[in-house]
Amino acid sequence: MNSVDDLCDLIRAILADTSAPADVDIEPQTALLVSGLLDSLTIMRIATRIEETAGVAFPESEVVAANFRTPQTLWALVETLRAEKSAVTR
Amino acid sequence: MIGTVTDDLVAEWSEFSESALGGLGSADFRTQWKAIAGGGILRTAASDASVGPVTRALAAVEGIGVGGTPAGLCYALASQRFGIQFPLQSFGAPAWTALADGVERGDILLCHALTEEGGGSDPLSMTTRAVPSGDGGWRLNGRKAFVTAAPVADHALVFARTATERTPFALSAFLVDLSTSGVRRSDPFPKVALTGVPMGALDFDDVRLEPERLVGQEGAGLALLTTTTSWERALLLGYALGPMRRVLDRTVDWARSRRQFDRPMGGSHLVAGRIADMALAVHRSRTLVYAMAHRFDRSESARSLASDAALTKISVAQDYLEFSRQAAMLGGVRSFIADTGLTVDLADPMAASVYAGPNDLLRVSVARELGLPVQN
Ligand SMILES: Cc1cc2nc3c(=O)[nH]c(=O)nc-3n(C[C@H](O)[C@H](O)[C@H](O)COP(=O)(O)OP(=O)(O)OC[C@H]3O[C@@H](n4cnc5c(N)ncnc54)[C@H](O)[C@@H]3O)c2cc1C
């Protein structure tokens, strides 16, 4: 996963798998929370898929609204987690 | 995994519990709790290469059950150990760090306050509410009900609404000292399952909470709940393994010694087959629960284990109930008389289909994970 657009693809794919309306488009600034798009299982699934594809651990304590507001805020978290990880392994 | 080391641990804990509870048969819940906790069952053991801390804790829970510890006490210990302690440890909350030592010694008792009268299956419907008090702290109002150990606990892990909307991030978790002013514990409910541990309600009337009582960030209730429920569903029913093994052993003895139709009862193929089915239920449940313990020991995340934890919970709850039905049938009338040594409690195993997520709600989550368009 290399960009916020990849992350949008990931979210789109997960939503397509659930019973969410298929016609919502996911852009970097799409408000994920106000629209009621994400229920708890979807949120947990996004966190798990990010772990699998971005190669970072998604701490439970980061599963909070501030990070799930838009794909952009989620992407910012992924970049932070990656930076922390490479600082540790360096 | 299950092996000679775990079998040895189970045997050690069985012996320990028999001597620790000897003479305490009529003692109150906290006294019995402290006696068992004194053996270190609530302490995280130093990791050793062969058996991880979760497997050790499970073997301890199974062992005390094999040793004859009342099912309600086994349940309560397993519930605190797996449903509260391990998750809080992995979540890393400062409010927990302050309590950990006393909890591990058995001096501080915890309870898990999620359910409300209005909606057990549907946590997002909760009305218990925490609002910022202006100085970084919170004010808590509401009522939690049907909480195991509430009438005797010292602290509660309380889930409360910190936002009004029905979104997954509307919930937060707090570790609440139950001696704080404004907290009221109910009398024990007249519960008919797992009677060895009291259950009750907690009322919060404008309870002042310091900022550090919040577990994780505001809105992290969902994440913590995912963690606690995953641990619970994977391991809580480990409490039943010991009692099941005892019932299996005594049913075999009974079928060998009771004579009818001029032969031992166990000479009937039908009786023998039912006992084999009972052994199958124990084997399957043990294998599943220990496999989950092993995966937690390998540091697989609670979130990634959620679906398998749900499957484990459904399976063990069903097996435990079917197992108990067989035992009750084979014990005949003695299953229903208190001092026969063959009494079977059908309420305990039935309750397992309700707590830690009703089985049917878990089925829906599992089906959804498989890709079906269903929702609870
Ligand atoms: C022994 C025991 C110990 C407990 N300990 C605790 C504790 O320590 N802390 C705590 O917070 N709570 C505790 N509980 C409460 C428990 O969590 C709740 O009983 C559980 O969440 C179910 O809620 P309810 O009883 O209100 O059932 P309801 O929500 O009223 O549901 C009743 C039944 O209806 C069916 N049902 C309802 N909705 C659906 C649906 N959408 N799909 C399919 N089926 C459905 C299910 O079969 C369910 O069992 C305990 C319960 C028991 C029995």
Short mmCIF file of C-alpha atoms and ligand atoms in Angstrom, two decimals:
data_model
loop_
_atom_site.label_atom_id
_atom_site.label_comp_id
_atom_site.label_asym_id
_atom_site.label_seq_id
_atom_site.Cartn_x
_atom_site.Cartn_y
_atom_site.Cartn_z
CA MET A 1 0.00 0.00 0.00
CA ASN A 2 1.70 3.17 -1.20
CA SER A 3 -0.79 5.98 -1.22
CA VAL A 4 -4.06 7.27 0.14
CA ASP A 5 -5.63 6.12 -3.15
CA ASP A 6 -4.60 2.54 -2.43
CA LEU A 7 -6.21 2.95 0.98
CA CYS A 8 -9.41 4.23 -0.67
CA ASP A 9 -9.40 1.10 -2.86
CA LEU A 10 -9.03 -1.07 0.22
CA ILE A 11 -11.96 0.62 1.98
CA ARG A 12 -14.07 0.43 -1.18
CA ALA A 13 -13.39 -3.31 -1.47
CA ILE A 14 -14.35 -3.94 2.14
CA LEU A 15 -17.54 -1.93 1.81
CA ALA A 16 -18.45 -3.81 -1.36
CA ASP A 17 -18.21 -7.00 0.73
CA THR A 18 -20.64 -5.73 3.35
CA SER A 19 -24.20 -4.62 3.07
CA ALA A 20 -23.25 -0.95 2.67
CA PRO A 21 -24.88 0.86 -0.27
CA ALA A 22 -22.70 0.13 -3.29
CA ASP A 23 -22.92 3.60 -4.81
CA VAL A 24 -20.93 5.59 -2.21
CA ASP A 25 -17.65 6.73 -3.59
CA ILE A 26 -14.65 6.74 -1.34
CA GLU A 27 -12.30 9.67 -1.87
CA PRO A 28 -9.49 10.83 0.42
CA GLN A 29 -11.79 13.44 1.99
CA THR A 30 -14.97 11.33 2.22
CA ALA A 31 -16.43 11.65 5.71
CA LEU A 32 -16.55 8.05 6.88
CA LEU A 33 -18.22 8.57 10.23
CA VAL A 34 -20.99 11.08 9.68
CA SER A 35 -22.38 9.03 6.81
CA GLY A 36 -22.86 5.99 9.05
CA LEU A 37 -20.93 3.92 6.52
CA LEU A 38 -18.79 2.12 9.03
CA ASP A 39 -20.17 -0.22 11.63
CA SER A 40 -17.96 -1.87 14.22
CA LEU A 41 -17.19 -5.02 12.23
CA THR A 42 -16.26 -2.95 9.17
CA ILE A 43 -13.93 -0.80 11.25
CA MET A 44 -12.19 -3.86 12.70
CA ARG A 45 -11.91 -5.36 9.24
CA ILE A 46 -10.30 -2.19 7.86
CA ALA A 47 -7.77 -2.18 10.70
CA THR A 48 -6.92 -5.83 10.06
CA ARG A 49 -6.60 -5.39 6.28
CA ILE A 50 -4.34 -2.37 6.79
CA GLU A 51 -2.12 -4.54 8.98
CA GLU A 52 -1.98 -7.19 6.28
CA THR A 53 -1.27 -4.89 3.37
CA ALA A 54 0.71 -2.03 4.92
CA GLY A 55 3.01 -4.20 7.00
CA VAL A 56 2.39 -2.36 10.28
CA ALA A 57 0.68 -3.39 13.49
CA PHE A 58 -2.50 -1.37 14.04
CA PRO A 59 -2.64 -0.89 17.83
CA GLU A 60 -6.12 -1.30 19.36
CA SER A 61 -5.64 2.01 21.13
CA GLU A 62 -5.54 3.74 17.72
CA VAL A 63 -8.97 2.39 16.74
CA VAL A 64 -10.61 5.74 17.56
CA ALA A 65 -12.75 8.27 15.71
CA ALA A 66 -9.92 10.75 15.10
CA ASN A 67 -8.18 8.19 12.88
CA PHE A 68 -11.27 7.03 11.00
CA ARG A 69 -12.71 10.43 10.09
CA THR A 70 -11.61 10.24 6.44
CA PRO A 71 -9.32 8.02 4.37
CA GLN A 72 -6.81 10.88 4.60
CA THR A 73 -6.68 10.79 8.43
CA LEU A 74 -6.34 7.01 8.30
CA TRP A 75 -3.53 7.32 5.79
CA ALA A 76 -1.76 9.82 8.06
CA LEU A 77 -1.89 7.20 10.81
CA VAL A 78 -0.46 4.52 8.51
CA GLU A 79 2.45 6.85 7.67
CA THR A 80 3.05 7.57 11.36
CA LEU A 81 2.98 3.86 12.22
CA ARG A 82 5.42 3.15 9.39
CA ALA A 83 7.78 5.90 10.50
CA GLU A 84 7.69 4.59 14.08
CA LYS A 85 8.36 1.09 12.87
CA SER A 86 11.36 2.06 10.76
CA ALA A 87 12.73 4.20 13.61
CA VAL A 88 12.61 1.12 15.85
CA THR A 89 14.16 -1.27 13.35
CA ARG A 90 16.85 1.12 12.23
CA MET B 1 -0.98 -26.84 23.19
CA ILE B 2 -2.12 -29.82 25.22
CA GLY B 3 0.75 -32.05 26.25
CA THR B 4 2.40 -33.62 29.26
CA VAL B 5 3.44 -30.21 30.59
CA THR B 6 -0.12 -28.89 30.58
CA ASP B 7 -1.38 -32.18 32.02
CA ASP B 8 1.15 -31.83 34.85
CA LEU B 9 0.03 -28.24 35.46
CA VAL B 10 -3.62 -29.33 35.56
CA ALA B 11 -2.74 -32.03 38.09
CA GLU B 12 -0.76 -29.59 40.27
CA TRP B 13 -3.58 -27.06 40.29
CA SER B 14 -6.11 -29.76 41.03
CA GLU B 15 -4.17 -30.81 44.11
CA PHE B 16 -3.61 -27.21 45.15
CA SER B 17 -7.30 -26.32 44.95
CA GLU B 18 -8.37 -29.34 46.96
CA SER B 19 -6.10 -28.36 49.82
CA ALA B 20 -6.72 -24.59 49.48
CA LEU B 21 -10.50 -24.99 49.68
CA GLY B 22 -10.42 -27.78 52.25
CA GLY B 23 -12.60 -26.69 55.17
CA LEU B 24 -13.78 -23.57 53.28
CA GLY B 25 -16.84 -25.24 51.77
CA SER B 26 -19.23 -22.85 53.47
CA ALA B 27 -16.96 -19.78 53.45
CA ASP B 28 -18.09 -16.63 51.61
CA PHE B 29 -17.15 -15.90 48.01
CA ARG B 30 -14.28 -13.51 48.73
CA THR B 31 -12.68 -15.92 51.19
CA GLN B 32 -12.76 -18.75 48.67
CA TRP B 33 -11.52 -16.37 45.95
CA LYS B 34 -8.55 -15.33 48.06
CA ALA B 35 -7.73 -18.92 48.94
CA ILE B 36 -7.50 -19.93 45.27
CA ALA B 37 -5.81 -16.67 44.21
CA GLY B 38 -3.15 -17.36 46.85
CA GLY B 39 -1.78 -20.05 44.55
CA GLY B 40 -1.00 -17.45 41.90
CA ILE B 41 -3.73 -18.29 39.40
CA LEU B 42 -4.31 -14.57 38.69
CA ARG B 43 -0.60 -13.79 38.27
CA THR B 44 1.05 -13.82 34.87
CA ALA B 45 3.67 -16.53 35.13
CA ALA B 46 7.17 -15.90 33.91
CA SER B 47 7.18 -17.11 30.33
CA ASP B 48 8.93 -20.36 29.78
CA ALA B 49 9.76 -21.74 26.39
CA SER B 50 7.36 -24.66 26.46
CA VAL B 51 4.15 -23.15 27.81
CA GLY B 52 3.06 -19.54 27.40
CA PRO B 53 1.24 -17.51 30.07
CA VAL B 54 -2.22 -17.89 28.54
CA THR B 55 -1.93 -21.67 28.28
CA ARG B 56 -0.64 -21.73 31.86
CA ALA B 57 -3.63 -19.71 33.04
CA LEU B 58 -5.99 -22.03 31.18
CA ALA B 59 -4.37 -25.12 32.69
CA ALA B 60 -4.76 -23.52 36.12
CA VAL B 61 -8.46 -22.85 35.52
CA GLU B 62 -8.99 -26.39 34.26
CA GLY B 63 -6.99 -27.76 37.18
CA ILE B 64 -9.00 -26.08 39.92
CA GLY B 65 -12.16 -27.37 38.25
CA VAL B 66 -10.77 -30.91 38.16
CA GLY B 67 -9.97 -30.45 41.86
CA GLY B 68 -13.64 -29.81 42.59
CA THR B 69 -13.70 -26.01 42.92
CA PRO B 70 -17.36 -24.92 42.64
CA ALA B 71 -18.28 -24.11 39.02
CA GLY B 72 -19.36 -20.55 39.92
CA LEU B 73 -15.96 -19.77 41.39
CA CYS B 74 -14.16 -21.35 38.40
CA TYR B 75 -16.35 -19.22 36.14
CA ALA B 76 -15.69 -16.02 38.07
CA LEU B 77 -11.92 -16.58 38.13
CA ALA B 78 -11.85 -17.37 34.41
CA SER B 79 -14.06 -14.37 33.68
CA GLN B 80 -11.75 -11.93 35.48
CA ARG B 81 -8.52 -13.58 34.26
CA PHE B 82 -9.42 -13.87 30.58
CA GLY B 83 -12.16 -11.28 30.16
CA ILE B 84 -10.56 -8.40 32.07
CA GLN B 85 -6.93 -8.95 33.14
CA PHE B 86 -5.35 -10.23 29.94
CA PRO B 87 -7.18 -7.71 27.72
CA LEU B 88 -6.27 -4.75 29.96
CA GLN B 89 -2.69 -5.96 30.09
CA SER B 90 -2.52 -6.10 26.29
CA PHE B 91 -4.36 -2.78 25.95
CA GLY B 92 -1.82 -1.14 28.21
CA ALA B 93 -3.92 1.21 30.35
CA PRO B 94 -2.32 3.27 33.16
CA ALA B 95 -5.49 2.87 35.25
CA TRP B 96 -4.89 -0.86 35.08
CA THR B 97 -1.21 -0.66 36.02
CA ALA B 98 -2.15 0.89 39.35
CA LEU B 99 -4.46 -2.01 40.19
CA ALA B 100 -2.62 -4.94 38.63
CA ASP B 101 -0.64 -6.02 41.66
CA GLY B 102 -3.61 -6.14 44.04
CA VAL B 103 -5.71 -7.93 41.43
CA GLU B 104 -3.05 -10.56 40.82
CA ARG B 105 -2.79 -11.22 44.56
CA GLY B 106 -6.55 -11.66 44.78
CA ASP B 107 -7.02 -8.66 47.08
CA ILE B 108 -8.80 -6.51 44.50
CA LEU B 109 -11.80 -8.00 42.73
CA LEU B 110 -12.94 -6.72 39.34
CA CYS B 111 -16.17 -6.92 37.41
CA HIS B 112 -17.03 -6.22 33.80
CA ALA B 113 -20.01 -3.85 33.54
CA LEU B 114 -21.34 -3.76 30.01
CA THR B 115 -24.93 -5.05 30.01
CA GLU B 116 -27.93 -2.83 30.74
CA GLU B 117 -31.53 -3.77 31.30
CA GLY B 118 -32.52 -2.14 28.01
CA GLY B 119 -30.15 -3.94 25.69
CA GLY B 120 -27.82 -6.81 26.41
CA SER B 121 -27.22 -7.99 22.88
CA ASP B 122 -26.94 -4.47 21.52
CA PRO B 123 -24.18 -2.52 23.32
CA LEU B 124 -24.62 0.57 21.14
CA SER B 125 -28.04 1.05 22.69
CA MET B 126 -26.52 1.68 26.13
CA THR B 127 -27.64 4.76 28.02
CA THR B 128 -25.01 4.91 30.78
CA ARG B 129 -23.20 8.12 30.02
CA ALA B 130 -19.94 9.86 30.91
CA VAL B 131 -19.66 13.58 30.26
CA PRO B 132 -16.53 15.72 30.62
CA SER B 133 -16.49 17.50 33.98
CA GLY B 134 -14.40 20.43 32.74
CA ASP B 135 -11.20 19.59 34.61
CA GLY B 136 -10.20 16.70 32.34
CA GLY B 137 -12.27 14.24 34.38
CA TRP B 138 -15.73 12.79 33.84
CA ARG B 139 -19.12 12.47 35.46
CA LEU B 140 -20.75 9.07 35.17
CA ASN B 141 -24.50 8.41 35.28
CA GLY B 142 -26.54 5.30 34.58
CA ARG B 143 -27.19 1.72 35.56
CA LYS B 144 -25.49 -1.55 34.63
CA ALA B 145 -27.27 -4.82 35.39
CA PHE B 146 -26.63 -8.56 35.36
CA VAL B 147 -22.97 -8.01 36.16
CA THR B 148 -21.09 -11.02 37.53
CA ALA B 149 -19.47 -10.27 40.92
CA ALA B 150 -20.88 -6.71 41.06
CA PRO B 151 -22.18 -7.11 44.63
CA VAL B 152 -18.70 -8.05 45.92
CA ALA B 153 -16.26 -6.35 43.52
CA ASP B 154 -13.90 -3.45 44.31
CA HIS B 155 -13.49 -1.97 40.83
CA ALA B 156 -15.53 -2.21 37.66
CA LEU B 157 -14.57 -1.91 34.03
CA VAL B 158 -17.52 0.22 32.92
CA PHE B 159 -18.50 0.90 29.34
CA ALA B 160 -20.31 4.20 28.89
CA ARG B 161 -21.45 6.45 26.13
CA THR B 162 -19.26 9.54 25.56
CA ALA B 163 -21.14 10.66 22.43
CA THR B 164 -24.85 10.74 21.78
CA GLU B 165 -24.91 9.33 18.24
CA ARG B 166 -25.19 5.64 17.55
CA THR B 167 -21.70 5.25 16.09
CA PRO B 168 -19.09 2.65 16.95
CA PHE B 169 -16.91 5.38 18.47
CA ALA B 170 -19.61 6.58 20.86
CA LEU B 171 -18.39 4.29 23.67
CA SER B 172 -15.51 4.68 26.11
CA ALA B 173 -14.31 2.49 28.96
CA PHE B 174 -13.49 3.47 32.53
CA LEU B 175 -12.02 1.66 35.49
CA VAL B 176 -14.26 2.76 38.32
CA ASP B 177 -13.49 2.41 42.02
CA LEU B 178 -16.77 1.12 43.44
CA SER B 179 -16.17 2.84 46.77
CA THR B 180 -16.43 6.27 45.04
CA SER B 181 -19.35 8.33 46.26
CA GLY B 182 -22.39 8.04 44.01
CA VAL B 183 -21.83 4.35 43.24
CA ARG B 184 -24.43 1.95 44.58
CA ARG B 185 -24.21 -1.83 44.39
CA SER B 186 -27.45 -3.77 44.35
CA ASP B 187 -28.14 -6.77 46.52
CA PRO B 188 -27.26 -10.01 44.76
CA PHE B 189 -29.86 -11.04 42.17
CA PRO B 190 -31.54 -14.39 42.96
CA LYS B 191 -29.61 -16.08 40.16
CA VAL B 192 -30.27 -19.77 39.46
CA ALA B 193 -27.26 -20.52 37.22
CA LEU B 194 -23.64 -20.40 38.42
CA THR B 195 -24.91 -19.85 41.92
CA GLY B 196 -21.39 -19.91 43.34
CA VAL B 197 -20.81 -16.31 42.26
CA PRO B 198 -23.17 -13.41 43.00
CA MET B 199 -24.54 -11.18 40.21
CA GLY B 200 -26.01 -7.71 40.54
CA ALA B 201 -26.49 -4.17 39.30
CA LEU B 202 -24.41 -1.02 39.66
CA ASP B 203 -25.97 2.43 39.83
CA PHE B 204 -23.89 5.50 39.05
CA ASP B 205 -25.29 8.77 40.30
CA ASP B 206 -23.08 11.64 39.12
CA VAL B 207 -19.90 9.75 39.96
CA ARG B 208 -16.74 11.86 39.66
CA LEU B 209 -14.01 10.13 37.67
CA GLU B 210 -10.44 11.44 37.49
CA PRO B 211 -8.99 11.72 33.96
CA GLU B 212 -6.78 8.65 34.42
CA ARG B 213 -9.85 6.44 34.95
CA LEU B 214 -10.40 6.47 31.19
CA VAL B 215 -9.03 3.31 29.57
CA GLY B 216 -7.39 4.16 26.24
CA GLN B 217 -8.63 7.28 24.50
CA GLU B 218 -12.13 8.69 24.43
CA GLY B 219 -14.08 6.60 21.92
CA ALA B 220 -11.84 3.56 22.29
CA GLY B 221 -14.63 1.57 23.97
CA LEU B 222 -15.31 -0.37 20.80
CA ALA B 223 -11.66 -1.36 20.42
CA LEU B 224 -11.45 -2.47 24.04
CA LEU B 225 -14.76 -4.31 23.76
CA THR B 226 -13.49 -6.13 20.69
CA THR B 227 -10.46 -7.15 22.73
CA THR B 228 -12.33 -8.23 25.88
CA THR B 229 -15.02 -10.14 23.97
CA SER B 230 -12.48 -11.91 21.81
CA TRP B 231 -10.56 -13.09 24.90
CA GLU B 232 -13.80 -14.06 26.64
CA ARG B 233 -15.22 -16.00 23.74
CA ALA B 234 -11.97 -17.83 23.20
CA LEU B 235 -11.22 -18.79 26.79
CA LEU B 236 -13.98 -18.16 29.34
CA LEU B 237 -15.58 -21.53 28.72
CA GLY B 238 -12.27 -23.08 29.71
CA TYR B 239 -13.91 -22.87 33.15
CA ALA B 240 -16.19 -25.77 32.16
CA LEU B 241 -13.39 -28.19 31.26
CA GLY B 242 -12.66 -29.19 34.85
CA PRO B 243 -16.30 -29.71 35.86
CA MET B 244 -16.90 -31.68 32.64
CA ARG B 245 -13.98 -34.00 33.31
CA ARG B 246 -15.25 -34.68 36.82
CA VAL B 247 -18.74 -35.46 35.55
CA LEU B 248 -17.34 -37.75 32.85
CA ASP B 249 -15.27 -39.68 35.41
CA ARG B 250 -18.13 -40.15 37.81
CA THR B 251 -20.51 -41.14 34.99
CA VAL B 252 -18.08 -43.88 33.93
CA ASP B 253 -17.86 -45.08 37.54
CA TRP B 254 -21.63 -45.06 37.82
CA ALA B 255 -22.15 -46.98 34.58
CA ARG B 256 -19.62 -49.60 35.71
CA SER B 257 -21.00 -50.08 39.18
CA ARG B 258 -24.76 -49.82 38.73
CA ARG B 259 -26.28 -53.18 37.86
CA GLN B 260 -29.50 -53.66 35.91
CA PHE B 261 -30.77 -56.40 33.65
CA ASP B 262 -28.19 -58.63 35.34
CA ARG B 263 -25.19 -56.68 34.11
CA PRO B 264 -23.45 -53.35 34.68
CA MET B 265 -25.38 -50.47 33.12
CA GLY B 266 -22.31 -49.63 31.00
CA GLY B 267 -22.66 -53.01 29.30
CA SER B 268 -25.46 -51.50 27.24
CA HIS B 269 -24.13 -50.30 23.92
CA LEU B 270 -26.46 -47.34 24.03
CA VAL B 271 -25.20 -46.27 27.46
CA ALA B 272 -21.57 -46.84 26.43
CA GLY B 273 -22.11 -44.87 23.23
CA ARG B 274 -23.54 -41.92 25.12
CA ILE B 275 -20.55 -41.91 27.42
CA ALA B 276 -18.27 -41.98 24.37
CA ASP B 277 -20.19 -38.93 23.11
CA MET B 278 -19.55 -37.21 26.43
CA ALA B 279 -15.83 -37.92 26.02
CA LEU B 280 -16.05 -36.53 22.50
CA ALA B 281 -17.54 -33.28 23.82
CA VAL B 282 -14.76 -32.93 26.39
CA HIS B 283 -12.10 -33.72 23.82
CA ARG B 284 -13.42 -31.28 21.25
CA SER B 285 -13.90 -28.47 23.77
CA ARG B 286 -10.48 -28.95 25.33
CA THR B 287 -8.76 -29.04 21.97
CA LEU B 288 -10.49 -25.88 20.77
CA VAL B 289 -9.94 -23.81 23.90
CA TYR B 290 -6.27 -24.80 24.29
CA ALA B 291 -5.71 -24.02 20.60
CA MET B 292 -7.03 -20.50 21.20
CA ALA B 293 -4.77 -20.12 24.25
CA HIS B 294 -1.82 -21.17 22.13
CA ARG B 295 -2.65 -18.54 19.51
CA PHE B 296 -2.86 -15.79 22.13
CA ASP B 297 0.49 -17.02 23.45
CA ARG B 298 1.89 -16.63 19.94
CA SER B 299 0.77 -12.98 20.14
CA GLU B 300 -1.93 -13.20 17.48
CA SER B 301 -4.08 -10.11 18.01
CA ALA B 302 -7.46 -10.33 19.72
CA ARG B 303 -8.98 -8.60 16.72
CA SER B 304 -7.68 -11.18 14.26
CA LEU B 305 -8.90 -14.00 16.52
CA ALA B 306 -12.42 -12.59 16.94
CA SER B 307 -14.14 -14.87 14.47
CA ASP B 308 -12.43 -18.08 15.62
CA ALA B 309 -13.10 -17.04 19.22
CA ALA B 310 -16.81 -16.79 18.40
CA LEU B 311 -16.78 -20.24 16.77
CA THR B 312 -15.00 -21.67 19.81
CA LYS B 313 -17.52 -20.12 22.18
CA ILE B 314 -20.52 -21.45 20.25
CA SER B 315 -19.01 -24.91 19.96
CA VAL B 316 -18.03 -25.31 23.61
CA ALA B 317 -21.33 -23.87 24.85
CA GLN B 318 -23.26 -26.37 22.69
CA ASP B 319 -21.04 -29.28 23.64
CA TYR B 320 -21.24 -28.42 27.33
CA LEU B 321 -25.04 -28.40 27.18
CA GLU B 322 -25.33 -31.63 25.21
CA PHE B 323 -22.75 -33.25 27.50
CA SER B 324 -24.78 -32.24 30.56
CA ARG B 325 -27.99 -33.58 29.02
CA GLN B 326 -26.34 -36.97 28.53
CA ALA B 327 -24.98 -36.94 32.07
CA ALA B 328 -28.40 -36.03 33.48
CA MET B 329 -30.06 -38.83 31.55
CA LEU B 330 -27.56 -41.46 32.66
CA GLY B 331 -27.69 -40.39 36.29
CA GLY B 332 -31.41 -41.08 36.30
CA VAL B 333 -33.35 -39.73 39.26
CA ARG B 334 -30.12 -39.14 41.17
CA SER B 335 -29.30 -36.33 38.71
CA PHE B 336 -32.03 -34.32 40.37
CA ILE B 337 -31.31 -34.96 44.03
CA ALA B 338 -28.76 -32.78 45.70
CA ASP B 339 -26.71 -35.18 47.78
CA THR B 340 -26.36 -38.18 45.47
CA GLY B 341 -23.01 -37.19 43.99
CA LEU B 342 -24.67 -37.47 40.58
CA THR B 343 -26.54 -34.16 40.57
CA VAL B 344 -26.44 -32.37 37.22
CA ASP B 345 -26.93 -28.64 36.88
CA LEU B 346 -28.49 -27.90 33.50
CA ALA B 347 -28.77 -24.16 34.08
CA ASP B 348 -25.00 -23.53 34.11
CA PRO B 349 -24.34 -24.96 30.67
CA MET B 350 -27.49 -23.35 29.26
CA ALA B 351 -26.34 -19.94 30.51
CA ALA B 352 -23.19 -20.36 28.40
CA SER B 353 -25.32 -19.87 25.30
CA VAL B 354 -26.30 -16.42 26.57
CA TYR B 355 -23.31 -14.70 28.20
CA ALA B 356 -20.20 -13.50 26.33
CA GLY B 357 -22.44 -12.90 23.31
CA PRO B 358 -25.58 -14.97 22.72
CA ASN B 359 -24.73 -17.86 20.39
CA ASP B 360 -27.14 -16.72 17.70
CA LEU B 361 -25.66 -13.23 17.58
CA LEU B 362 -22.22 -14.78 17.26
CA ARG B 363 -23.48 -16.94 14.40
CA VAL B 364 -24.51 -13.80 12.56
CA SER B 365 -21.04 -12.24 13.03
CA VAL B 366 -19.42 -15.44 11.78
CA ALA B 367 -21.71 -15.53 8.74
CA ARG B 368 -20.91 -11.93 8.02
CA GLU B 369 -17.21 -12.63 8.20
CA LEU B 370 -17.88 -15.31 5.57
CA GLY B 371 -19.32 -12.63 3.29
CA LEU B 372 -23.07 -12.93 3.84
CA PRO B 373 -24.97 -9.63 3.80
CA VAL B 374 -26.41 -10.02 7.31
CA GLN B 375 -26.31 -7.73 10.30
CA ASN B 376 -27.27 -8.16 13.95
C1 LIG C 1 -24.32 -16.18 33.91
C2 LIG C 1 -24.28 -14.82 33.28
C3 LIG C 1 -23.26 -13.94 33.59
C4 LIG C 1 -23.23 -12.66 33.04
N1 LIG C 1 -22.24 -11.80 33.42
C5 LIG C 1 -22.20 -10.55 32.90
C6 LIG C 1 -21.18 -9.63 33.28
O1 LIG C 1 -20.29 -9.96 34.06
N2 LIG C 1 -21.19 -8.39 32.76
C7 LIG C 1 -22.13 -7.98 31.88
O2 LIG C 1 -22.07 -6.84 31.44
N3 LIG C 1 -23.13 -8.83 31.49
C8 LIG C 1 -23.18 -10.09 31.98
N4 LIG C 1 -24.20 -10.97 31.60
C9 LIG C 1 -25.24 -10.50 30.72
C10 LIG C 1 -25.05 -10.96 29.28
O3 LIG C 1 -23.97 -10.29 28.70
C11 LIG C 1 -26.34 -10.72 28.53
O4 LIG C 1 -27.28 -11.62 29.07
C12 LIG C 1 -26.21 -10.94 27.04
O5 LIG C 1 -25.45 -9.92 26.45
C13 LIG C 1 -27.58 -11.00 26.35
O6 LIG C 1 -28.33 -9.88 26.67
P1 LIG C 1 -29.84 -10.06 27.21
O7 LIG C 1 -29.80 -11.08 28.28
O8 LIG C 1 -30.37 -8.72 27.50
O9 LIG C 1 -30.57 -10.73 25.99
P2 LIG C 1 -31.46 -10.03 24.87
O10 LIG C 1 -30.67 -8.97 24.20
O11 LIG C 1 -32.76 -9.69 25.47
O12 LIG C 1 -31.63 -11.25 23.87
C14 LIG C 1 -32.33 -12.44 24.27
C15 LIG C 1 -32.11 -13.55 23.28
O13 LIG C 1 -32.77 -13.24 22.08
C16 LIG C 1 -32.02 -13.68 20.96
N5 LIG C 1 -31.69 -12.50 20.14
C17 LIG C 1 -31.80 -11.19 20.46
N6 LIG C 1 -31.43 -10.40 19.44
C18 LIG C 1 -31.08 -11.22 18.43
C19 LIG C 1 -30.60 -11.02 17.10
N7 LIG C 1 -30.41 -9.78 16.59
N8 LIG C 1 -30.30 -12.10 16.36
C20 LIG C 1 -30.47 -13.36 16.85
N9 LIG C 1 -30.93 -13.61 18.09
C21 LIG C 1 -31.24 -12.57 18.88
C22 LIG C 1 -30.78 -14.37 21.52
O14 LIG C 1 -31.05 -15.76 21.60
C23 LIG C 1 -30.65 -13.79 22.91
O15 LIG C 1 -30.04 -14.71 23.79
C24 LIG C 1 -24.23 -12.26 32.12
C25 LIG C 1 -25.24 -13.17 31.77
C26 LIG C 1 -25.27 -14.44 32.33
C27 LIG C 1 -26.35 -15.38 31.92
#
